[in-house]
Amino acid sequence: MPSKFQSGDTVMGRWPGSSLYYEVKVLSHDDDGQLYTVIYKDGTELELKESDIKSYTSFRQQSGRSRSRSRSPGRRRSRSRSPARTSRQSSSRTSSRTSEGKKDKLKEVLEVRLTPVVPPTENNSNNKYEKEDTNEPNVETEQRRSGRYNLRRRKDGDPKQAEEVKKVDEGSTTLPSASLKTEELEFGGRIGTFGMLLFLPSVVLLLLLQVSLKDTSLLTLPASFPSAEVLWDWQVFGLVILWLFFQALLYMLPLGKVVDGMPLKTGKKLNYRVNGLYALLITGVSVGIAVQQEVDLTYIHTHFLQFYSSALMMSVLLSIYLYTRSRHLSEEERASSGNSGYLFHDFFMGRELNPRIRSFDVKFFCEMRPGLIGWLVINFAMLLAEMKVQKLDFPSPAMLLVNIFQFLWVADGLWHEEKILTTMDIVHDGFGFMLAFGDLVWVPFTFTCQAHYLVNHPSELSQLFIAVIITIKGIGYYIFRKANSQKNNFRRNPSDPSHSHLKTISTATGKSLIVSGLWGFVRHPNYLGDLLMGLAWSLPCGFTHALPYFYLVYLLLLLIHRNSRDEVQCRKKYGSAWDEYCKAVPYRIFPWIY
Ligand code: NDP
C-alpha cells in the first residue's frame, strides 16, 4: 500500500496514549507494520500508526476548531515542546526566559488536547532541581499500554539503522507479534550470541585446566584435552543435582520476609521470599557437620572438572526447559531483550522475564542461591585442599584473605538480597542461557579462581601488603554498598526523608535520577566499588602470574559492556533527561578516566 506521508515530510504526530500532537519529521515508513518512524524536535523517535499522524493542513483546520473549545477553564495551557523533554528543562527555561521568548516558543508547535492524559506513577518530592510537571504524559506507562510504540533517542544515520533492523527482520522464522519483538539485538546479535554459547563454556574449561598446571603462565597451554572420564562422573552429577535440590528446599522454607519486586509492564508486582541469609546459615552448619563427620571436602578439588561439566549440563538443561516453556507468553511475561524470533539469540538472552513454577521464581533462585553459596563451599574446599597439598596446619594468609573477602561479599549480597530486585538482571534481562550459565557455572567455577590457584601456588604476603589489600577492599566495599543501597532505597521510596539531601533530575516517566553524592561522582559508582573489591581479591595471589587476575579482567570487561547496555536502556527510558544526567556526570565508572 503506498504510504500517505513521505520521508522528510513535516507533519503533526500524536503522542502515544494521549491526544497531544507535536510537530514531527517522518524518517521512514515500514510497509509491513504500517508504522512511520518519526522524530520530535528534541531528537526523540517514535513509531506511529498512520492514523496518529496528520498533515499540517488538516491539523490546522482541526486545531482551529478545538482552540475554540479549549477555552474551558478545565483545559490546560499549551506546551511548546516535545513531551519527551524533562520537566527540569521546562522549569529552567521558564525561569530564564522572558514571556516574549515563551510566546515565540509556543508558536513553534501547534497542539490539540482532546482528552486528559495519565499522570506519572512516581513523584519524587525531593527533587531539588524543580517541581514535577504533572502535565507531562507518562511515556513509559503509555508506551507499555499501547505495546506498539517504540520510543528511542535519535542516533546518527538513523534511516540506515532502521533499514538494518528491517533487514534483520526479514530472515526471521518464528516471530512473536510485531509489537513485542526485540529489535535491537545485544551481544553481537545472532552471530555474537551463537558464538557466546560455545565460547563461554570453553573459556571456563580452559581456565580450570590452566589453573591446575604447575606453571600457570598464559603461554603454557594444557598438554592435551581431558578424556571423558576426567570430565564426567555420574556420582558428581548426582551430587550437583542434590545440591540444587537442597538449595531449592531452603529457598522454599517459610522463613524471612516477603517483599514486592519492581512493577512489571502492567504495574503488577511479583512477591519474593527473602531468606538467603537463612539458606547460607543452614548450609554453613551442614557443611560444618559434614566436615566434623570426616566427609572429605577436598573431593571437590580433585573432581573439579567433573563438577564443572555437571553444572554445565544442568545449565544447558535448564536453558532448554526455559526456552521451551516460553513459547506462549503474555506481554508482561516477555523480556524485552530476548524476543527477536531467532532461536540461538533468544535461547541465550532468555524470552521470559520471570519464569516461575507456582511461586518458585527460578531466576531469583538461581541468581542468589546455588551458585553464590556454592562458590563459598568451593572456596572452603580449596582452603582444605591447600592445607592438604602444602601440608599446612593452618591455611595461608593469602587463602584466608580470599576466603574471608569473598565470604563477606556473598554474605552481604544475601543480607541485602532484596536489593537485587532493582538490578538489570531481574528488571530487564530474560532468563536464558546467559544467566543460567552465569549463575550455575560461571560464578562458582571462575570466581573461585584465586582460591583454586592458591592450592598449588603458595603466595607470601608481607604485613604491609596485607594492610594495603584490606584497605582497598574496605574502600571498594563502602562505595559498592552505599551506591547500591542508596539507589535501591531511592527507587523503592523516592520521597523518603533520608533522601532529602539528594539532588535529582526528573524524567518523563515519573522516575528521577540521582545526580549528587556517589551517583553524582560517576554514573556507575557501584561498578567502581565492585572493581576495587575484585582487585583486592586478586592481589593476595601476588604478581607471579596473570591467571588469578582473570576475575578482575573479566569483571572490568563485563561492567564496561554492562554499562554500555544500561546506558542504551536508560537513554530509551529517559530520553533527554538521561543526556542531561550524562552532561552533569560525565564519567561512567572511573573518575577523570572513563
Ligand atoms: P545497577 O544496579 O546500577 O542498575 C542500573 C539501573 O539503575 C539503571 O538501569 C537505572 O534503572 C538505575 N539508575 C541508573 N542511574 C541512576 C541514577 N543516577 N539514579 C537512580 N537510578 C539510576 O546495575 P546492575 O544491575 O548492572 O548492577 C548491580 C550490582 O551488581 C552492581 O554493584 C554491579 O557491580 C554488580 N554486578 C556484579 C557482577 C559480578 O559478576 N560481580 C555482575 C553484574 C553486576 P531504573 O531507572 O529503571 O531504576
XYZ file of C-alpha atoms and ligand atoms in Angstrom:
642
model
C 0.000 0.000 0.000
C 1.503 3.406 -0.907
C 2.335 5.463 2.176
C 0.395 8.671 2.762
C 3.427 10.519 4.111
C 6.932 10.507 2.703
C 10.331 10.518 4.405
C 11.285 14.112 5.152
C 7.667 15.349 5.465
C 6.986 17.587 8.452
C 3.669 16.569 9.956
C 1.841 16.511 13.292
C 2.221 13.293 15.310
C 0.087 12.200 18.218
C 1.931 11.410 21.460
C 1.216 7.762 22.401
C -1.703 7.246 24.706
C -2.659 10.906 24.731
C -4.290 13.220 22.224
C -1.429 15.692 22.156
C 0.012 16.444 18.747
C 3.521 17.700 18.131
C 5.443 18.690 15.098
C 7.476 15.738 13.853
C 9.506 14.810 10.826
C 8.905 11.481 9.056
C 12.114 9.439 8.917
C 10.907 6.243 7.337
C 7.873 4.083 6.705
C 7.505 0.401 7.440
C 5.250 -1.124 4.775
C 4.556 -4.339 6.707
C 3.651 -2.858 10.046
C 2.110 0.309 8.656
C 4.269 2.272 11.067
C 6.045 5.547 10.476
C 9.268 6.308 12.285
C 9.093 9.970 13.220
C 11.421 12.269 15.102
C 10.414 15.015 17.521
C 12.180 18.311 17.795
C 14.279 17.217 20.759
C 15.502 14.106 18.984
C 13.030 11.606 20.471
C 11.976 8.979 17.957
C 8.706 7.081 17.908
C 6.927 4.692 15.634
C 3.432 5.910 14.928
C 0.475 4.477 13.062
C -0.820 6.398 10.081
C -3.983 7.240 11.986
C -1.859 9.033 14.593
C -0.360 11.375 12.033
C -1.979 14.415 10.474
C -0.798 16.631 7.704
C -0.127 20.246 8.629
C -3.156 21.477 6.659
C -5.729 19.113 8.134
C -4.239 19.660 11.584
C -4.559 23.438 11.343
C -8.250 23.136 10.453
C -8.869 20.808 13.362
C -6.701 22.907 15.644
C -8.799 25.979 14.814
C -11.949 24.108 15.799
C -10.530 22.742 19.028
C -8.955 26.009 20.100
C -12.405 27.456 20.394
C -13.316 24.552 22.669
C -10.124 24.791 24.699
C -11.177 27.931 26.439
C -12.942 25.957 29.104
C -11.234 26.554 32.480
C -10.508 22.878 32.920
C -8.264 22.799 29.906
C -4.532 23.084 30.271
C -2.146 25.531 28.788
C -0.474 24.654 25.548
C 3.061 23.374 25.658
C 5.616 24.098 23.112
C 7.970 21.190 23.334
C 8.154 17.528 22.664
C 6.765 15.533 25.594
C 9.940 13.528 25.992
C 11.721 16.549 27.358
C 12.149 16.646 31.054
C 10.203 18.983 33.193
C 13.505 20.203 34.593
C 14.222 21.751 31.251
C 10.779 23.135 31.278
C 11.152 24.907 34.559
C 14.637 26.156 33.967
C 13.518 27.614 30.727
C 10.525 29.165 32.299
C 12.653 30.888 34.849
C 15.337 32.049 32.488
C 13.357 33.300 29.559
C 11.186 36.293 29.055
C 7.481 35.960 28.427
C 8.136 37.018 24.834
C 10.505 34.171 24.423
C 7.857 31.845 25.755
C 5.330 33.132 23.261
C 7.780 32.527 20.443
C 8.331 29.036 21.711
C 4.606 28.433 21.936
C 4.257 29.313 18.298
C 6.732 26.668 17.300
C 4.347 23.764 17.653
C 0.582 23.597 17.442
C -1.219 21.409 19.872
C -4.707 19.999 20.326
C -5.794 18.381 23.561
C -8.935 16.300 23.416
C -8.730 14.020 26.477
C -6.849 14.135 29.769
C -3.504 12.340 29.960
C -2.410 9.830 32.572
C -0.386 11.334 35.441
C 3.081 9.985 36.236
C 3.285 6.942 38.511
C 6.085 8.070 40.792
C 6.586 11.561 42.021
C 9.865 12.429 43.592
C 9.194 15.136 46.079
C 12.902 15.520 46.839
C 13.719 16.957 43.511
C 15.997 19.882 44.109
C 16.109 20.986 40.533
C 12.422 21.622 40.102
C 8.906 20.516 40.776
C 7.380 17.716 38.729
C 5.350 18.838 35.777
C 2.278 16.717 36.252
C 1.086 17.628 32.783
C 3.870 15.541 31.392
C 2.497 12.366 29.783
C 3.727 9.205 31.432
C 5.656 7.938 28.463
C 6.622 4.592 29.896
C 3.133 3.686 31.023
C 1.645 4.789 27.756
C 4.262 3.019 25.761
C 3.673 -0.156 27.686
C -0.046 0.074 27.452
C -0.041 0.633 23.736
C 2.540 -2.099 23.278
C 3.319 -0.939 19.772
C 5.228 2.291 20.142
C 8.941 2.284 20.225
C 10.447 5.289 21.978
C 14.086 5.767 21.287
C 16.615 8.543 21.067
C 17.975 9.616 17.781
C 21.211 8.058 16.685
C 23.425 9.187 13.843
C 22.484 7.812 10.488
C 19.205 6.605 11.776
C 17.388 5.902 8.497
C 20.187 3.459 7.746
C 19.753 1.893 11.141
C 16.025 1.495 10.531
C 16.910 -0.214 7.290
C 19.255 -2.582 9.110
C 16.614 -3.524 11.632
C 14.278 -4.273 8.787
C 16.825 -6.458 7.089
C 17.290 -8.453 10.268
C 13.552 -8.938 10.461
C 13.360 -10.442 7.037
C 15.416 -13.500 7.953
C 13.357 -14.316 10.983
C 11.423 -17.554 11.237
C 9.295 -17.730 14.366
C 8.474 -14.170 15.147
C 6.475 -13.069 18.091
C 3.848 -10.486 17.299
C 5.432 -7.406 15.769
C 4.713 -5.179 18.725
C 6.631 -7.356 21.198
C 9.591 -8.141 19.062
C 13.131 -7.379 20.196
C 14.507 -5.101 17.521
C 17.898 -4.196 18.856
C 19.895 -7.365 19.345
C 22.508 -7.310 22.075
C 25.769 -9.257 22.473
C 26.602 -9.103 18.787
C 23.172 -10.232 17.601
C 22.619 -13.682 16.115
C 26.254 -14.444 15.413
C 27.524 -12.976 18.654
C 25.116 -14.890 20.876
C 25.715 -18.129 18.984
C 29.444 -17.611 19.458
C 28.923 -16.991 23.178
C 27.166 -20.332 23.547
C 30.391 -22.048 22.522
C 32.908 -19.524 23.767
C 31.813 -19.173 27.415
C 31.944 -22.876 28.371
C 35.294 -23.198 26.546
C 36.766 -20.266 28.480
C 35.806 -21.816 31.812
C 37.229 -25.187 30.803
C 40.485 -23.614 29.676
C 40.733 -21.613 32.895
C 40.215 -24.716 35.043
C 42.804 -26.695 33.091
C 45.255 -23.826 33.249
C 44.887 -23.232 36.997
C 45.725 -26.879 37.705
C 49.056 -26.608 35.853
C 52.225 -26.060 37.819
C 53.212 -23.203 35.533
C 50.021 -21.228 35.018
C 51.638 -18.824 32.561
C 49.175 -17.833 29.870
C 51.686 -19.020 27.283
C 51.705 -22.569 28.666
C 48.688 -24.358 27.321
C 47.425 -27.686 28.737
C 49.175 -30.572 27.007
C 46.005 -32.373 25.899
C 42.237 -32.213 26.013
C 40.931 -34.137 29.064
C 39.450 -37.571 28.498
C 35.752 -38.364 29.021
C 36.468 -39.995 32.431
C 38.259 -36.884 33.638
C 35.356 -34.741 32.507
C 32.356 -36.809 33.541
C 31.303 -38.786 36.587
C 27.716 -39.783 37.329
C 28.273 -39.619 41.063
C 29.399 -35.994 40.787
C 26.402 -35.255 38.564
C 24.185 -36.737 41.298
C 25.853 -34.521 43.894
C 25.221 -31.420 41.794
C 21.522 -32.336 41.476
C 21.391 -32.948 45.228
C 22.953 -29.547 45.848
C 20.341 -27.848 43.653
C 17.502 -29.652 45.433
C 18.955 -28.806 48.838
C 19.170 -25.109 47.960
C 15.679 -25.158 46.409
C 14.363 -26.655 49.618
C 15.993 -23.910 51.681
C 14.597 -21.308 49.272
C 11.092 -22.608 49.902
C 11.374 -22.521 53.695
C 8.767 -20.155 55.126
C 11.460 -18.073 56.845
C 12.264 -14.420 56.237
C 10.102 -11.680 54.852
C 8.182 -11.495 51.597
C 8.874 -8.377 49.516
C 7.493 -6.847 46.344
C 9.556 -6.730 43.172
C 9.620 -3.717 40.870
C 6.399 -3.073 38.912
C 6.014 -5.168 35.757
C 4.760 -3.741 32.481
C 1.196 -3.890 33.704
C 2.075 -2.289 37.019
C 1.641 -5.623 38.818
C 4.360 -6.607 41.310
C 5.656 -10.117 41.979
C 6.339 -11.308 45.526
C 9.710 -12.673 46.551
C 10.594 -14.520 49.727
C 13.869 -13.148 51.037
C 15.549 -15.825 53.145
C 19.014 -16.098 51.592
C 20.801 -15.478 54.855
C 18.986 -18.406 56.460
C 19.982 -20.546 53.494
C 23.612 -19.520 53.981
C 23.451 -20.195 57.706
C 21.857 -23.638 57.339
C 24.309 -24.546 54.568
C 27.222 -23.395 56.729
C 26.072 -25.532 59.650
C 25.511 -28.529 57.348
C 28.998 -28.201 55.842
C 30.481 -27.855 59.338
C 28.717 -31.032 60.478
C 29.832 -32.857 57.333
C 33.482 -31.914 57.920
C 33.193 -32.982 61.543
C 31.819 -36.305 60.348
C 35.007 -36.598 58.274
C 33.399 -36.034 54.918
C 36.379 -35.176 52.719
C 35.512 -31.867 51.087
C 38.763 -31.870 49.124
C 36.869 -34.312 46.851
C 35.514 -31.118 45.227
C 39.072 -30.047 44.374
C 40.132 -33.402 42.992
C 36.920 -33.766 40.913
C 36.609 -30.121 39.953
C 36.397 -30.691 36.195
C 33.587 -33.198 36.721
C 31.713 -30.748 38.904
C 32.154 -28.188 36.159
C 30.768 -30.492 33.445
C 27.818 -31.446 35.634
C 26.972 -27.825 36.394
C 27.306 -27.023 32.700
C 24.947 -29.873 31.855
C 22.414 -28.565 34.383
C 22.612 -25.049 32.970
C 22.028 -26.347 29.433
C 19.073 -28.499 30.537
C 17.626 -25.580 32.472
C 18.019 -23.266 29.469
C 16.274 -25.773 27.195
C 13.429 -26.014 29.698
C 13.198 -22.223 29.938
C 13.195 -21.803 26.175
C 10.551 -24.485 25.679
C 8.200 -23.224 28.337
C 8.341 -19.667 26.999
C 6.607 -20.311 23.664
C 3.388 -18.571 24.579
C 3.917 -15.609 26.819
C 1.820 -12.592 27.570
C 3.366 -9.194 27.047
C 4.171 -8.697 30.711
C 5.954 -12.053 30.883
C 8.249 -11.300 27.966
C 11.754 -9.916 28.389
C 12.322 -7.027 26.046
C 15.797 -8.293 25.151
C 15.104 -11.937 24.281
C 12.230 -11.992 21.818
C 13.808 -11.462 18.429
C 12.448 -14.671 16.909
C 15.976 -16.027 16.372
C 16.474 -19.352 18.076
C 20.035 -19.018 19.355
C 19.740 -15.377 20.252
C 16.587 -15.901 22.275
C 17.899 -19.110 23.795
C 20.910 -17.155 25.002
C 19.130 -13.994 26.124
C 16.017 -15.654 27.564
C 12.486 -14.994 26.371
C 10.765 -14.972 29.736
C 11.439 -12.243 32.268
C 10.421 -14.015 35.462
C 9.875 -17.738 34.910
C 8.028 -19.191 37.862
C 6.805 -22.620 38.868
C 3.904 -21.580 41.055
C 5.518 -19.145 43.485
C 9.036 -20.525 42.902
C 10.910 -17.838 40.997
C 13.531 -19.736 39.017
C 15.600 -16.691 38.069
C 15.727 -15.174 41.542
C 16.627 -18.576 42.998
C 19.446 -19.220 40.528
C 20.816 -15.674 40.799
C 21.141 -15.779 44.568
C 21.485 -19.347 45.808
C 23.142 -22.419 44.267
C 25.985 -20.559 42.536
C 26.677 -17.935 45.173
C 26.548 -20.257 48.162
C 28.256 -22.961 46.087
C 31.119 -20.509 45.474
C 31.749 -20.296 49.231
C 31.612 -24.062 49.685
C 34.127 -24.477 46.846
C 36.396 -21.815 48.357
C 36.290 -23.639 51.673
C 37.080 -26.930 49.932
C 40.072 -25.226 48.248
C 41.230 -23.992 51.652
C 41.178 -27.563 52.980
C 42.879 -28.756 49.801
C 45.646 -26.157 50.227
C 46.333 -27.408 53.755
C 46.406 -30.991 52.488
C 48.544 -30.356 49.392
C 51.001 -27.965 51.062
C 50.922 -29.887 54.362
C 49.932 -26.851 56.407
C 48.437 -26.880 59.896
C 46.738 -23.608 59.172
C 45.604 -22.023 55.888
C 47.954 -19.422 54.363
C 47.192 -15.719 54.944
C 46.538 -15.325 51.193
C 43.984 -18.159 51.224
C 42.359 -16.748 54.347
C 42.063 -13.281 52.833
C 40.473 -14.645 49.663
C 38.046 -16.805 51.647
C 37.092 -14.046 54.073
C 36.706 -11.336 51.411
C 34.553 -13.474 49.182
C 32.540 -14.799 52.105
C 31.800 -11.197 53.103
C 30.791 -10.327 49.541
C 28.333 -13.222 49.332
C 27.008 -12.771 52.877
C 26.497 -9.087 52.150
C 24.655 -9.941 48.926
C 22.365 -12.321 50.793
C 21.917 -9.884 53.674
C 20.732 -7.304 51.124
C 19.091 -9.934 48.962
C 16.050 -7.860 48.072
C 18.280 -5.220 46.507
C 18.848 -7.458 43.533
C 15.215 -6.854 42.631
C 16.082 -3.448 41.152
C 19.089 -4.654 39.131
C 19.249 -5.174 35.386
C 19.296 -8.954 35.712
C 15.906 -9.025 37.361
C 14.229 -5.967 35.842
C 15.450 -6.157 32.262
C 17.100 -9.441 31.271
C 15.221 -12.564 30.357
C 16.182 -15.854 31.951
C 18.005 -17.850 29.320
C 21.380 -19.497 28.879
C 23.265 -16.283 29.632
C 22.004 -16.041 33.196
C 21.541 -19.771 33.807
C 25.150 -20.449 32.790
C 26.325 -17.321 34.604
C 24.623 -18.312 37.846
C 25.308 -22.042 37.876
C 28.669 -22.286 36.135
C 30.480 -19.011 35.676
C 30.130 -17.760 39.245
C 31.104 -20.920 41.141
C 33.840 -22.037 38.732
C 35.573 -18.799 37.748
C 35.061 -16.694 40.878
C 36.845 -19.413 42.830
C 39.859 -18.955 40.577
C 42.035 -17.299 43.262
C 41.379 -19.958 45.923
C 41.861 -22.685 43.301
C 45.143 -21.106 42.231
C 46.468 -20.871 45.786
C 46.074 -24.629 46.365
C 49.156 -25.338 44.262
C 50.773 -21.899 44.134
C 51.745 -20.530 47.550
C 51.905 -16.751 47.868
C 53.898 -14.984 50.593
C 52.431 -11.672 51.795
C 54.096 -9.012 53.940
C 52.065 -7.385 56.722
C 52.170 -4.052 54.923
C 50.837 -5.606 51.745
C 48.062 -7.316 53.706
C 47.118 -3.914 55.176
C 47.042 -2.350 51.687
C 44.837 -5.147 50.379
C 42.411 -4.813 53.304
C 42.211 -1.025 52.768
C 41.407 -1.437 49.061
C 38.748 -3.983 49.918
C 37.253 -1.666 52.575
C 37.051 1.340 50.246
C 35.600 -0.790 47.467
C 33.013 -2.275 49.769
C 31.971 1.118 51.114
C 31.406 2.547 47.615
C 29.700 -0.612 46.345
C 27.311 -0.981 49.266
C 26.457 2.683 49.687
C 25.770 3.200 45.986
C 23.630 0.090 45.634
C 21.667 0.724 48.833
C 21.074 4.351 48.009
C 19.784 3.621 44.528
C 17.671 0.724 45.700
C 16.087 2.669 48.570
C 15.533 5.679 46.355
C 13.822 3.586 43.710
C 11.595 1.950 46.305
C 10.675 5.084 48.197
C 11.828 8.270 46.469
C 10.046 10.568 48.908
C 11.709 9.062 51.998
C 13.170 11.921 54.097
C 16.531 10.137 54.162
C 16.920 11.144 50.504
C 16.055 14.775 51.056
C 19.706 15.815 50.656
C 19.979 14.251 47.207
C 19.773 16.289 44.056
C 17.771 14.656 41.295
C 16.722 15.096 37.699
C 13.115 14.336 36.798
C 12.335 12.223 33.778
C 9.233 11.976 31.636
C 8.486 8.535 33.112
C 7.879 9.993 36.558
C 11.057 8.383 37.967
C 14.003 10.603 38.864
C 17.750 10.156 38.558
C 20.074 10.843 41.470
C 22.665 13.368 40.415
C 24.575 14.013 43.653
C 26.633 12.005 46.135
C 28.156 8.834 44.726
C 25.740 8.852 41.778
C 26.950 12.366 41.006
C 30.605 11.263 41.200
C 30.413 8.714 38.376
C 27.386 7.221 36.635
C 28.064 3.743 37.973
C 29.713 4.068 41.386
C 28.561 0.554 42.286
C 30.689 -0.826 39.432
C 33.696 1.130 40.666
C 33.300 -0.338 44.151
C 32.908 -3.827 42.740
C 36.097 -3.460 40.699
C 38.110 -2.284 43.703
C 36.912 -5.320 45.624
C 37.800 -7.553 42.664
C 41.323 -6.120 42.770
C 41.574 -6.871 46.490
C 40.579 -10.489 45.831
C 43.299 -10.971 43.256
C 46.198 -9.218 44.983
C 46.713 -11.970 47.627
C 47.850 -14.262 44.814
C 50.827 -11.998 44.164
C 52.235 -10.874 40.866
C 53.904 -14.027 39.544
C 51.072 -14.944 37.184
C 48.236 -13.197 35.428
C 45.747 -16.028 35.868
C 44.460 -15.045 39.348
C 43.585 -11.674 37.796
C 41.198 -13.413 35.428
C 38.262 -12.362 37.601
C 39.341 -8.731 37.630
C 39.806 -8.585 33.858
C 36.514 -10.358 33.300
C 34.726 -8.009 35.716
C 36.209 -4.973 34.023
C 35.067 -6.126 30.577
C 31.679 -7.220 31.895
C 30.976 -3.982 33.690
C 32.117 -1.810 30.790
C 29.847 -3.797 28.498
C 27.050 -3.819 31.058
C 27.427 -0.099 31.460
C 27.008 0.435 27.731
C 23.911 -1.807 27.697
C 22.461 0.044 30.628
C 23.142 3.401 29.018
C 21.227 2.294 25.916
C 18.302 1.210 28.101
C 18.377 4.397 30.145
C 18.535 6.595 27.061
C 15.488 4.762 25.745
C 13.667 5.110 29.046
C 14.596 8.650 29.927
C 15.367 10.378 26.626
C 16.822 13.837 27.043
C 16.805 13.592 30.861
C 19.445 10.880 30.525
C 21.535 13.110 28.280
C 21.245 15.777 30.903
C 22.440 13.346 33.573
C 25.389 12.356 31.373
C 26.291 16.001 30.969
C 26.121 16.607 34.716
C 28.067 13.403 35.492
C 30.411 12.899 32.544
C 32.365 9.830 33.750
C 30.857 6.366 33.621
C 32.914 4.268 36.055
C 36.372 5.748 36.641
C 36.504 9.422 37.525
C 38.515 11.511 35.010
C 39.328 8.375 33.004
C 36.207 6.657 31.668
P 22.583 -1.077 38.587
O 22.159 -1.686 39.860
O 23.486 0.105 38.647
O 21.266 -0.725 37.807
C 21.226 0.172 36.721
C 19.896 0.872 36.799
O 19.908 1.809 37.880
C 19.578 1.723 35.593
O 19.042 0.932 34.559
C 18.544 2.651 36.157
O 17.333 1.880 36.246
C 19.057 2.903 37.561
N 19.876 4.104 37.613
C 20.962 4.404 36.867
N 21.460 5.591 37.211
C 20.681 6.054 38.193
C 20.672 7.251 38.956
N 21.579 8.210 38.769
N 19.712 7.403 39.878
C 18.787 6.435 40.086
N 18.724 5.294 39.385
C 19.668 5.106 38.458
O 23.300 -2.078 37.624
P 23.491 -3.628 37.603
O 22.202 -4.326 37.742
O 24.279 -3.898 36.376
O 24.454 -3.957 38.864
C 24.052 -4.122 40.204
C 25.265 -4.510 41.034
O 25.656 -5.837 40.733
C 26.481 -3.628 40.791
O 27.095 -3.318 42.003
C 27.403 -4.491 39.974
O 28.754 -4.175 40.229
C 27.039 -5.872 40.474
N 27.307 -6.887 39.457
C 28.326 -7.756 39.706
C 28.637 -8.718 38.797
C 29.742 -9.644 39.064
O 29.945 -10.555 38.260
N 30.487 -9.474 40.133
C 27.853 -8.902 37.561
C 26.817 -7.926 37.399
C 26.561 -6.964 38.317
P 15.893 2.490 36.653
O 15.997 3.947 36.449
O 14.923 1.818 35.767
O 15.721 2.121 38.090
